[in-house]
PDB file of C-alpha atoms in Angstrom:
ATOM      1  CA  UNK A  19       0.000   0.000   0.000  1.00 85.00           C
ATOM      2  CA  UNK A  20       1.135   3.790  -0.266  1.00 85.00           C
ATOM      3  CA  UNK A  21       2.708   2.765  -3.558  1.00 86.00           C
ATOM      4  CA  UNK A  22       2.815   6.617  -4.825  1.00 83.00           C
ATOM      5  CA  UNK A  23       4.495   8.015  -1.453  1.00 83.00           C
ATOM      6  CA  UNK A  24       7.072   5.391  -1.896  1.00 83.00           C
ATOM      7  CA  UNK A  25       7.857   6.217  -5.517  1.00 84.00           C
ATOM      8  CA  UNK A  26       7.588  10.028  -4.242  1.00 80.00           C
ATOM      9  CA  UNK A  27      10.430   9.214  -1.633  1.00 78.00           C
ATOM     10  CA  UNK A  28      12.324   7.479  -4.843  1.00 82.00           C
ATOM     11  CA  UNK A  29      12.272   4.576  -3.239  1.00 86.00           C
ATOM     12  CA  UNK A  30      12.052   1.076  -5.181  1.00 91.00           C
ATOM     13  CA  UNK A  31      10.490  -1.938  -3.756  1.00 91.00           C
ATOM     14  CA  UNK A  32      11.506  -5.233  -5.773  1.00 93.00           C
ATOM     15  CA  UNK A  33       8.326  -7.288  -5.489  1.00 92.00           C
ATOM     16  CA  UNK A  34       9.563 -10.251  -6.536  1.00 92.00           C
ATOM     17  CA  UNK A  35      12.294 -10.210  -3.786  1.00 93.00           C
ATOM     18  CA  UNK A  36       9.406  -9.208  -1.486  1.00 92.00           C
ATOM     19  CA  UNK A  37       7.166 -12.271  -2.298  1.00 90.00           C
ATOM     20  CA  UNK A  38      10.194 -14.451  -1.878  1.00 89.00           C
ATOM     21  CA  UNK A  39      11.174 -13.020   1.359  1.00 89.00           C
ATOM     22  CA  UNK A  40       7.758 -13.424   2.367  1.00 87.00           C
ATOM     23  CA  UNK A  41       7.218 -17.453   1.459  1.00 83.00           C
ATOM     24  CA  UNK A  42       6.052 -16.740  -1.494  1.00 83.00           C
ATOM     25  CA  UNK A  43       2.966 -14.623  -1.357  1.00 85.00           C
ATOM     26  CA  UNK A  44       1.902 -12.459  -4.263  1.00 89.00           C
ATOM     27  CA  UNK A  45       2.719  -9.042  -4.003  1.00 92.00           C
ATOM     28  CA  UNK A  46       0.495  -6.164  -5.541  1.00 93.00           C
ATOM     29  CA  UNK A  47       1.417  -2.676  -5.742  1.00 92.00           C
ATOM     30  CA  UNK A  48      -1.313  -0.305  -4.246  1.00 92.00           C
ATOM     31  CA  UNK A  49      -2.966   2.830  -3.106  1.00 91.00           C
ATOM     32  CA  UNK A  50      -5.939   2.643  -1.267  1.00 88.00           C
ATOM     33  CA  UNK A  51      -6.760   6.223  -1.170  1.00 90.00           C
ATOM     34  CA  UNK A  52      -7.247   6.293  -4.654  1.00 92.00           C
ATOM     35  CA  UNK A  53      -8.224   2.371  -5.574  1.00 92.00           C
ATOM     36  CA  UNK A  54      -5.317   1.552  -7.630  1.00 93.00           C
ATOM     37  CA  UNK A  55      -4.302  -1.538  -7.617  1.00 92.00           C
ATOM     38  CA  UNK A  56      -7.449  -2.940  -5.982  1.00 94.00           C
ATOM     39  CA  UNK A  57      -8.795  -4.871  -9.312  1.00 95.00           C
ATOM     40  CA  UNK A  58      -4.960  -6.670  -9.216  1.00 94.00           C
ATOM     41  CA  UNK A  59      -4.993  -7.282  -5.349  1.00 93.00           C
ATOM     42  CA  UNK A  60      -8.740  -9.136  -5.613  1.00 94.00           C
ATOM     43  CA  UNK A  61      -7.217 -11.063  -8.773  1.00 94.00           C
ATOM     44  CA  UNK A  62      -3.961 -12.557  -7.398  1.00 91.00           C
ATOM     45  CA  UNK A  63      -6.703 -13.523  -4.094  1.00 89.00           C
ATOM     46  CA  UNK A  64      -8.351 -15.438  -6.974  1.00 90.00           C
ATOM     47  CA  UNK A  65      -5.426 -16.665  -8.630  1.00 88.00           C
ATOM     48  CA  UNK A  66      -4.029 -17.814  -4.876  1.00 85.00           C
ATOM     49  CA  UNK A  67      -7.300 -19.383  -3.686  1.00 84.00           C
ATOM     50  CA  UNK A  68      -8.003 -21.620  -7.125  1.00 85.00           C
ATOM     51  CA  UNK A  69      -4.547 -22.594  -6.898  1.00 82.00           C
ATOM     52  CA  UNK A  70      -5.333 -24.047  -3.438  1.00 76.00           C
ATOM     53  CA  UNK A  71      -8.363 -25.392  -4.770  1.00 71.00           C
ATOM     54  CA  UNK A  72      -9.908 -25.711  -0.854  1.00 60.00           C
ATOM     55  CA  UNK A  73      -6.642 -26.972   0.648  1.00 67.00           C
ATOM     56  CA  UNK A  74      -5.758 -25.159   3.780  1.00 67.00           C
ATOM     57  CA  UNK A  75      -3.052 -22.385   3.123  1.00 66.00           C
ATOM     58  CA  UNK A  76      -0.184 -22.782   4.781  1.00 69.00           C
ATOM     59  CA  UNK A  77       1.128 -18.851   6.075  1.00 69.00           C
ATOM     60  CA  UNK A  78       4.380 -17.980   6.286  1.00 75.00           C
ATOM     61  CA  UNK A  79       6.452 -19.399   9.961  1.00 87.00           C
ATOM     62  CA  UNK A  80       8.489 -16.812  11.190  1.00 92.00           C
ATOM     63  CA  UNK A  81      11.683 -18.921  13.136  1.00 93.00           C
ATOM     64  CA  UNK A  82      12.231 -17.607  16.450  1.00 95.00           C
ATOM     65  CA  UNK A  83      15.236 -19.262  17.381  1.00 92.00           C
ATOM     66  CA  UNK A  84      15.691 -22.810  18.936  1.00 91.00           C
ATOM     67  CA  UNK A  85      14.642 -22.044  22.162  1.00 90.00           C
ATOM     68  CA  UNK A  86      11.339 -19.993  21.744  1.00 96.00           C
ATOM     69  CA  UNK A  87      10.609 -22.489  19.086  1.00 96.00           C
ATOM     70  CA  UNK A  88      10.630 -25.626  21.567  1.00 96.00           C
ATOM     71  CA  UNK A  89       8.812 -23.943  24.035  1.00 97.00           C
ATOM     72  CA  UNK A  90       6.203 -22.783  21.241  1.00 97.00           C
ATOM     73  CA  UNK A  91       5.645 -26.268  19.859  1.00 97.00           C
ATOM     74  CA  UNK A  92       4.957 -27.700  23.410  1.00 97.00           C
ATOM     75  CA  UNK A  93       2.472 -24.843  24.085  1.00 97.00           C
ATOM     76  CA  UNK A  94       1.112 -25.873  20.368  1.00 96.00           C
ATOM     77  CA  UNK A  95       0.581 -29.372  21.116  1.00 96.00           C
ATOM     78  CA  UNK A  96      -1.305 -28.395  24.404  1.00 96.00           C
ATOM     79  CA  UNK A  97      -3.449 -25.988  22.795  1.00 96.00           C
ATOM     80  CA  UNK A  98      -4.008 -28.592  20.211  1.00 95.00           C
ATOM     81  CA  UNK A  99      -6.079 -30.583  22.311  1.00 94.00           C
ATOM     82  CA  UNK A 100      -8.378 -28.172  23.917  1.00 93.00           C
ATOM     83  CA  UNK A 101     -11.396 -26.212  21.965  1.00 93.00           C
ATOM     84  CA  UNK A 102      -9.457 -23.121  21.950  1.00 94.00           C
ATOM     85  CA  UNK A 103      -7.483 -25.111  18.325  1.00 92.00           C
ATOM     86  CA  UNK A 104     -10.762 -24.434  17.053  1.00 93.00           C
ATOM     87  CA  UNK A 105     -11.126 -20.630  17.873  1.00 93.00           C
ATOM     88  CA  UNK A 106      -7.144 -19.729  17.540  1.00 93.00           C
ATOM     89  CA  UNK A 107      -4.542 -21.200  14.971  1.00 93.00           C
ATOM     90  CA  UNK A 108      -2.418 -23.049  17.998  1.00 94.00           C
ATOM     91  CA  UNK A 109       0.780 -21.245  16.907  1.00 95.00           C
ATOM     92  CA  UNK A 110      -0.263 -18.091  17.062  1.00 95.00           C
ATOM     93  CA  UNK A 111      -2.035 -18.897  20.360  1.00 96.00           C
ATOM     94  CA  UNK A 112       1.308 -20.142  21.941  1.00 97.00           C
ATOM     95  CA  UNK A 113       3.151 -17.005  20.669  1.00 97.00           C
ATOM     96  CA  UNK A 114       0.731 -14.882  22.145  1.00 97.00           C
ATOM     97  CA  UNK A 115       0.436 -16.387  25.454  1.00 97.00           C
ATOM     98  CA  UNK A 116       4.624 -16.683  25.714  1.00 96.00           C
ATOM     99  CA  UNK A 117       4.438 -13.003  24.764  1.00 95.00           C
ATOM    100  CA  UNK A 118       1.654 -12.292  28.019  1.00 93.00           C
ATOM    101  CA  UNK A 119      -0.708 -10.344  25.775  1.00 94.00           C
ATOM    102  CA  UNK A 120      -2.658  -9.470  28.419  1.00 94.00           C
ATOM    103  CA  UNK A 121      -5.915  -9.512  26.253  1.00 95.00           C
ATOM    104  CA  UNK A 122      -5.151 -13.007  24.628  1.00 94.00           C
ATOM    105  CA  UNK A 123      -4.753 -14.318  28.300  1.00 93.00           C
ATOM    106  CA  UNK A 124      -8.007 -12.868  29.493  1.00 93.00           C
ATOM    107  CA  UNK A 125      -9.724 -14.754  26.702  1.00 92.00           C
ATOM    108  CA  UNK A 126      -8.389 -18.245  26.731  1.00 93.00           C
ATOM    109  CA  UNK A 127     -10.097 -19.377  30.081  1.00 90.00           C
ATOM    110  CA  UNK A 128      -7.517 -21.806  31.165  1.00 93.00           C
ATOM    111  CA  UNK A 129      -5.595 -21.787  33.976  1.00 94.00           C
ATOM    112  CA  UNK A 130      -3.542 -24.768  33.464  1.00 95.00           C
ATOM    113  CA  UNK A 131      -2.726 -23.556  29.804  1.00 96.00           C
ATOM    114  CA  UNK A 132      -1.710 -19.879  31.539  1.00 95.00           C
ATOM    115  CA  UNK A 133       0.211 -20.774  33.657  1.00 96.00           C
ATOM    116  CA  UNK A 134       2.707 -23.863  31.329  1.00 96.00           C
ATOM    117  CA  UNK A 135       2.627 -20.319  29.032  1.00 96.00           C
ATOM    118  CA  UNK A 136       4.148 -18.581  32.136  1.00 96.00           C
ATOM    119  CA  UNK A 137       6.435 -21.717  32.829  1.00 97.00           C
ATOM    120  CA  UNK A 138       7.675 -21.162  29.501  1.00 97.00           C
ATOM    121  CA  UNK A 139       8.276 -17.770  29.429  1.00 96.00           C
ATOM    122  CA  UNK A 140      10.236 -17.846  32.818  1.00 96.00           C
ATOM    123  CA  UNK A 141      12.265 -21.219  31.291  1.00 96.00           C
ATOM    124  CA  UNK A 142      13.364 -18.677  28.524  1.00 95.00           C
ATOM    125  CA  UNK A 143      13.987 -15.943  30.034  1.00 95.00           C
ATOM    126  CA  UNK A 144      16.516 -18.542  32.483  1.00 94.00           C
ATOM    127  CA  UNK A 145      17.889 -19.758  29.468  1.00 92.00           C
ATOM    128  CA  UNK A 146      18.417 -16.369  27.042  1.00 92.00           C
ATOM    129  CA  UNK A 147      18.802 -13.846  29.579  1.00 93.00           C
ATOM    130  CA  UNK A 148      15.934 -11.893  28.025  1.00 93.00           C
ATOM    131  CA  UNK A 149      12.470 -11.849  28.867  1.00 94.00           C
ATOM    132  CA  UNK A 150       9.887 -14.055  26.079  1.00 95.00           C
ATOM    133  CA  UNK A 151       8.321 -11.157  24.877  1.00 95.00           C
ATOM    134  CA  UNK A 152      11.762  -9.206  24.275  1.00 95.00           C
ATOM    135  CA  UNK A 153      12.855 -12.285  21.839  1.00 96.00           C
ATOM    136  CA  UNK A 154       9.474 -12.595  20.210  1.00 96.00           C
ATOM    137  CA  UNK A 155       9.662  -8.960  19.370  1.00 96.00           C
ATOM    138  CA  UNK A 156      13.780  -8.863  18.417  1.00 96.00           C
ATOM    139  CA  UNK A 157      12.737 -11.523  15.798  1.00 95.00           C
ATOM    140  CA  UNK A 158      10.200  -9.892  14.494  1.00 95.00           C
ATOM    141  CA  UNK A 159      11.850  -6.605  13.743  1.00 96.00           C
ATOM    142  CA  UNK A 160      14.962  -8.203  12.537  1.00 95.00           C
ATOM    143  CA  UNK A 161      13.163 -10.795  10.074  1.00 94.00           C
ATOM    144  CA  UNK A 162      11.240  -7.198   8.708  1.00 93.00           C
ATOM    145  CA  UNK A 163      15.096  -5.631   8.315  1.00 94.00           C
ATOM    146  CA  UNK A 164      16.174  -8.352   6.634  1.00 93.00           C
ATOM    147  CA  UNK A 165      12.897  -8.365   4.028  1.00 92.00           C
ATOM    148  CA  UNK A 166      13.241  -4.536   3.705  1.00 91.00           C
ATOM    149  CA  UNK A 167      17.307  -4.827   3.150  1.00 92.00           C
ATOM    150  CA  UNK A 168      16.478  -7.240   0.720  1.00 90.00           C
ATOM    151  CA  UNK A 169      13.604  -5.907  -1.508  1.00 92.00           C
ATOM    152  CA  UNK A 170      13.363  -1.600  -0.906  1.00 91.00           C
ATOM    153  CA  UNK A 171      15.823  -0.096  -2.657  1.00 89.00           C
ATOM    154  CA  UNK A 172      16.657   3.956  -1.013  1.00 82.00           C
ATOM    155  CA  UNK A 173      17.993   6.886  -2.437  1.00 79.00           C
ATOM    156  CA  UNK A 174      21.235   7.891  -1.029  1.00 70.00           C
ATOM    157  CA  UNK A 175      20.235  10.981   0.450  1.00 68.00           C
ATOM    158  CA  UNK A 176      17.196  11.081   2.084  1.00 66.00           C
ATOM    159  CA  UNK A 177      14.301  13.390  -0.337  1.00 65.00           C
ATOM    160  CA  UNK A 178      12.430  16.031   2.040  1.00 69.00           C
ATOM    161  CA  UNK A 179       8.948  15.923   1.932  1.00 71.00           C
ATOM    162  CA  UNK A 180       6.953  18.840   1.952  1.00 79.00           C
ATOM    163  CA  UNK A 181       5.582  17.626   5.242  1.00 81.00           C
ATOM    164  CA  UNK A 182       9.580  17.272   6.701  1.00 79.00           C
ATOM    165  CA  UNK A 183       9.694  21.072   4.858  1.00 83.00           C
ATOM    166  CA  UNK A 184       7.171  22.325   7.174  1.00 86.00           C
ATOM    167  CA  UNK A 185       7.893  20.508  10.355  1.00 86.00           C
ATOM    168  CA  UNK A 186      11.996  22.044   9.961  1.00 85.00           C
ATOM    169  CA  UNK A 187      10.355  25.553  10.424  1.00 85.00           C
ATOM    170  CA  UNK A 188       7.693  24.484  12.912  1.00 85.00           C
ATOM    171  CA  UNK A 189      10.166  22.868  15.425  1.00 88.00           C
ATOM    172  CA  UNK A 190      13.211  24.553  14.757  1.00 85.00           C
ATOM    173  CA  UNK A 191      15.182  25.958  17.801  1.00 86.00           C
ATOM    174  CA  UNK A 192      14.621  29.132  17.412  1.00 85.00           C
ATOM    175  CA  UNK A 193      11.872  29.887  14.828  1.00 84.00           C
ATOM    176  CA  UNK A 194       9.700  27.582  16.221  1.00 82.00           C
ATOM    177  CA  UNK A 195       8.266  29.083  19.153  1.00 84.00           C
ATOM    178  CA  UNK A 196       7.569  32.849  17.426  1.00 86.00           C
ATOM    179  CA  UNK A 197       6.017  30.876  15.106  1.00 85.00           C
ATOM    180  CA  UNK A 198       3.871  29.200  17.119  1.00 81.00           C
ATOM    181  CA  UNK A 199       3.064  31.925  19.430  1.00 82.00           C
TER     182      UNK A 199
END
């Protein structure tokens, strides 16, 4: 999305490194503001779903390192065999309880289940030195550096906006406060 700010910043995204990075996945330029790309977007969501022809997708796994991970598939194979594998994909249920979303915890009605999640966390936290939520999150961010390094291609020096224009004068040191007085 935001396809024309991107190309206004000069900046090149390579979508076929994208939908590599990304397991895969079509990619499809657009702008929702104005509706382009929208007729391409619903057409690869065609293309995708008759390719699958009713099999279950398989999305992308993001690795979070050998620790998280064994601690995730036990949590998996727990939530596996309650009802809540028919409400939540079990993955993302075990990430989200390791990470203590508060919300996520509220909602799954289990003590038992709560508190292995809490085991877990407190097992990897022993074992990396960092907190579950801190890893979850590091991995995140770096597997998104790595897609960007990989598929957006920057200008050298950075363009100025006319929004960065404006907010130079607004908050500079000394103009900044006559001009907002």
């Amino acid at each position: 999305n935001m396809m024309d700010v991107a190309e206004g910043l000069a900046m090149r995204i390579d979508r076929g490194a994208l939908a590599a990075a990304l397991g895969g996945v079509p990619v499809v330029a657009t702008i929702a503001r104005t509706g382009v790309g929208l007729e391409a977007l619903k057409a690869a969501l065609v293309q995708v779903l008759a390719q699958h022809d009713g099999e279950h997708l398989r999305p992308y796994q993001l690795d979070y390192g050998e620790a998280l991970e064994h601690e995730i598939a036990a949590l998996e194979s727990r939530i596996a065999q309650t009802a809540l594998a028919q409400i939540y994909p079990a993955r993302w249920l075990a990430v989200k309880l390791l990470e203590g979303e508060a919300d996520i915890v509220e909602r799954v009605h289990d003590p038992a289940l709560v508190q292995a999640a809490r085991q877990a966390a407190t097992r990897i936290a022993e074992v990396s030195g960092e907190d579950a939520e801190t890893l979850i999150v590091d991995r995140r961010y770096a597997f998104i550096a790595d897609v960007a390094r990989r598929s957006v291609a920057r200008p050298m020096e950075d363009i100025l906006t006319p929004s960065d224009r404006i907010d130079a004068v607004l908050t500079h040191r000394w103009l900044g406060l006559p001009i907002f007085l």
